[in-house]
């Protein structure tokens, strides 16, 4: 069964509205020869302008987070309804920067996923181990608990649009990419855990992205692996020519 490739750019805390618009206007010229789903995730402030600029192109616009409550006294937080109204149809949840810097736990993420699903937002759920966890041979344990605790209580039907992003923390923004073999090994593990949780059909249909120092120069090798269905790109997604080359990987 062929899974549709998914190429995503996480802009993190970069790009003003003006810079974001210049970037997406340049990205629109990508050939998209692999017929991939293409996603960009701007800051909350730029979602509306970027979504308007991309209307009719098929690009997916995502938020980088959302809160789990519907509304109320939660200063600074943004609800799924608000990001949806702004034009996002997807949301990245559990990015390692959210987990490490802002206290997002598997339990909190489980609630954020529920809130996103209630509003029919596509969830890109991020998992990944730190270097210390890798060196202590804890990859399987860490990834399994991120999946089991984060996705607890949902059926395969609930999660039919879910995308998983494997982002080893030691490879994010460090220039150290996992080798294609290291990525493939953990992607296969993720598919095994998903099979145990939600069945083989679900696991075989769910796209698993690799993230961590993906660049134009290494994307072809990473995408060549059987269990790698796409990439979640940080730094290189901010540069139009680089991200265009990543979209049109060989
Ligand atoms: P880099 O591509 O800059 O390493 O970032 C990866 C990432 O965290 C994408 O979400």
XYZ file of C-alpha atoms and ligand atoms in Angstrom:
260
model
C 0.000 0.000 0.000
C 1.509 3.314 -1.048
C 1.306 6.088 1.501
C 1.128 9.620 0.106
C 4.361 11.515 0.874
C 4.045 14.371 3.367
C 6.556 17.219 3.307
C 6.205 19.693 6.151
C 7.949 22.888 7.194
C 7.871 23.987 10.824
C 8.789 27.661 10.866
C 9.115 27.763 14.667
C 9.414 31.370 15.945
C 10.552 32.725 12.595
C 9.053 34.877 9.852
C 6.960 38.009 10.129
C 3.736 37.986 8.130
C 5.532 39.740 5.293
C 8.412 37.260 5.278
C 6.015 34.321 5.490
C 4.050 35.567 2.500
C 7.221 36.020 0.444
C 8.208 32.452 1.328
C 4.907 30.785 0.444
C 4.580 32.776 -2.764
C 7.941 31.326 -3.808
C 6.992 27.799 -2.679
C 3.901 27.816 -4.864
C 6.200 27.332 -7.850
C 7.355 23.892 -6.631
C 6.517 21.207 -9.173
C 5.454 18.791 -6.465
C 6.493 15.971 -8.745
C 6.026 13.366 -6.014
C 2.414 14.441 -5.517
C 3.102 15.003 -1.825
C 0.958 16.655 0.783
C 2.827 19.890 1.525
C 2.407 21.629 4.853
C 3.692 24.860 6.360
C 3.392 25.785 10.031
C 3.726 29.537 10.633
C 3.470 31.337 13.963
C -0.092 31.973 15.136
C 0.175 35.604 13.984
C 0.817 34.633 10.358
C -1.615 31.724 9.984
C -4.440 33.794 8.566
C -2.386 35.653 5.969
C -0.525 32.513 4.896
C -3.740 30.459 4.669
C -5.331 33.159 2.494
C -2.275 33.296 0.243
C -2.368 29.510 -0.186
C -6.091 29.165 -0.817
C -6.783 26.810 -3.703
C -3.212 25.482 -3.859
C -3.781 22.361 -1.770
C -1.034 23.346 0.699
C -1.874 22.451 4.292
C -1.472 25.233 6.855
C -0.815 24.115 10.432
C -0.442 25.746 13.814
C 2.588 24.765 15.901
C 0.521 24.078 19.021
C -2.928 24.637 20.493
C -4.421 24.548 23.959
C -6.820 21.838 25.141
C -9.524 24.042 26.628
C -12.294 25.443 24.449
C -12.166 28.990 25.852
C -11.750 30.958 29.063
C -9.181 32.466 31.388
C -6.008 30.952 29.908
C -3.914 34.016 29.103
C -1.748 33.627 25.974
C -3.210 30.280 24.925
C -4.852 29.688 21.546
C -7.740 27.261 21.096
C -8.331 24.812 18.245
C -11.416 26.784 17.222
C -9.339 29.957 16.966
C -6.594 28.414 14.851
C -9.190 26.810 12.634
C -10.973 30.104 12.135
C -7.625 31.672 11.218
C -7.307 29.121 8.404
C -5.276 26.235 9.810
C -6.513 22.713 9.107
C -3.740 20.955 11.022
C -1.703 21.306 14.194
C 1.723 20.081 15.293
C 1.543 18.683 18.827
C 4.340 17.418 21.063
C 7.259 19.040 19.310
C 10.374 18.409 21.406
C 10.777 22.159 21.977
C 7.269 22.206 23.456
C 8.093 19.170 25.578
C 11.500 20.439 26.762
C 10.920 24.200 27.110
C 7.214 24.560 27.831
C 6.324 21.510 29.870
C 4.129 19.591 27.423
C 3.877 16.068 28.864
C 2.324 13.003 27.228
C -0.708 13.550 29.460
C -1.161 17.174 28.391
C -0.604 16.187 24.775
C -3.277 13.514 25.075
C -5.729 16.298 25.986
C -4.471 18.598 23.240
C -4.981 15.811 20.695
C -8.557 15.376 21.946
C -9.210 19.098 21.564
C -7.742 19.163 18.051
C -9.762 16.106 16.986
C -12.979 17.656 18.311
C -12.431 20.428 15.788
C -11.395 18.088 12.964
C -7.855 19.348 12.866
C -5.254 16.996 11.430
C -2.701 16.202 14.125
C 1.028 15.867 13.485
C 2.170 14.208 16.697
C 5.907 14.403 17.401
C 7.935 11.812 19.256
C 11.667 11.339 19.751
C 14.412 10.496 22.194
C 17.195 12.649 23.640
C 20.839 11.741 23.192
C 21.047 10.555 26.815
C 18.041 8.285 26.252
C 19.586 6.889 23.053
C 22.890 6.240 24.791
C 21.087 4.501 27.666
C 19.317 2.190 25.169
C 15.951 3.663 26.047
C 14.704 4.487 22.556
C 12.006 1.811 22.530
C 10.804 2.677 26.023
C 10.631 6.438 25.346
C 8.957 6.196 21.951
C 6.489 3.586 23.182
C 5.378 5.692 26.146
C 5.068 8.818 23.989
C 2.787 6.892 21.626
C 0.829 4.888 24.197
C 0.260 7.780 26.625
C -0.208 10.484 23.991
C -2.694 8.478 21.913
C -4.469 6.770 24.819
C -8.231 6.461 24.475
C -8.547 7.044 20.724
C -9.697 4.558 18.116
C -8.177 3.982 14.702
C -11.201 5.817 13.284
C -10.557 8.852 15.557
C -6.941 8.952 14.403
C -7.432 8.284 10.701
C -5.744 11.551 9.647
C -2.973 11.334 12.253
C 0.599 11.829 11.094
C 3.518 10.866 13.343
C 6.786 12.793 13.224
C 9.901 11.094 14.570
C 12.301 13.814 15.602
C 15.324 12.612 17.578
C 16.071 15.540 19.890
C 19.826 15.267 19.278
C 19.297 15.860 15.554
C 17.129 18.983 15.787
C 18.913 22.169 14.767
C 22.285 20.542 15.407
C 23.296 19.698 11.864
C 23.499 16.058 13.031
C 21.032 14.132 10.925
C 20.097 10.599 11.876
C 21.433 8.267 9.222
C 18.727 6.919 6.922
C 19.263 3.550 8.672
C 18.766 5.044 12.142
C 15.582 6.774 10.969
C 14.288 3.589 9.326
C 14.937 1.561 12.475
C 12.883 3.862 14.693
C 10.158 4.320 12.059
C 9.785 0.539 11.904
C 9.554 0.474 15.695
C 6.851 3.172 15.612
C 4.890 1.136 13.081
C 5.189 -1.924 15.313
C 3.919 -0.008 18.354
C 1.030 1.426 16.303
C 0.182 -2.091 15.104
C -0.005 -3.324 18.681
C -2.122 -0.358 19.730
C -4.505 0.103 16.822
C -4.027 -2.745 14.367
C -2.006 -3.456 11.248
C -4.269 -1.559 8.843
C -4.014 1.582 10.884
C -0.238 1.252 11.237
C 0.224 0.605 7.517
C -1.874 3.612 6.538
C -0.331 6.090 8.981
C 2.381 8.326 7.644
C 5.568 8.663 9.681
C 7.800 11.669 9.016
C 11.447 12.097 9.930
C 12.636 15.437 11.334
C 16.035 16.673 12.445
C 18.513 18.548 10.235
C 16.795 17.540 7.001
C 18.296 19.387 4.061
C 18.227 19.427 0.277
C 21.464 17.407 0.397
C 20.181 14.497 2.512
C 16.444 14.323 1.814
C 16.739 11.878 -1.103
C 18.501 9.252 1.050
C 16.062 9.630 3.918
C 12.999 9.456 1.666
C 14.364 6.288 0.040
C 13.655 4.272 3.203
C 10.552 2.070 3.253
C 9.094 3.349 6.497
C 9.871 7.044 5.937
C 6.822 8.718 4.407
C 7.902 12.318 4.627
C 9.936 14.909 6.477
C 9.329 17.651 9.026
C 11.833 20.380 8.297
C 12.922 23.288 10.494
C 15.746 25.590 9.386
C 15.753 24.617 5.721
C 12.007 25.182 5.445
C 12.670 28.914 5.834
C 14.660 29.109 2.588
C 12.468 28.902 -0.504
C 14.977 27.229 -2.851
C 15.997 24.679 -0.231
C 12.472 23.733 0.775
C 11.406 23.566 -2.880
C 14.199 21.063 -3.516
C 13.076 19.086 -0.471
C 9.477 19.038 -1.758
C 10.759 17.794 -5.112
C 13.034 15.112 -3.630
C 14.386 12.439 -5.945
P 15.763 21.383 11.954
O 15.382 20.918 10.570
O 16.143 22.838 11.991
O 16.780 20.484 12.578
O 14.436 21.277 12.843
C 13.707 20.110 12.831
C 12.438 20.329 13.543
O 12.404 20.456 14.757
C 11.199 20.411 12.749
O 10.076 20.388 13.571
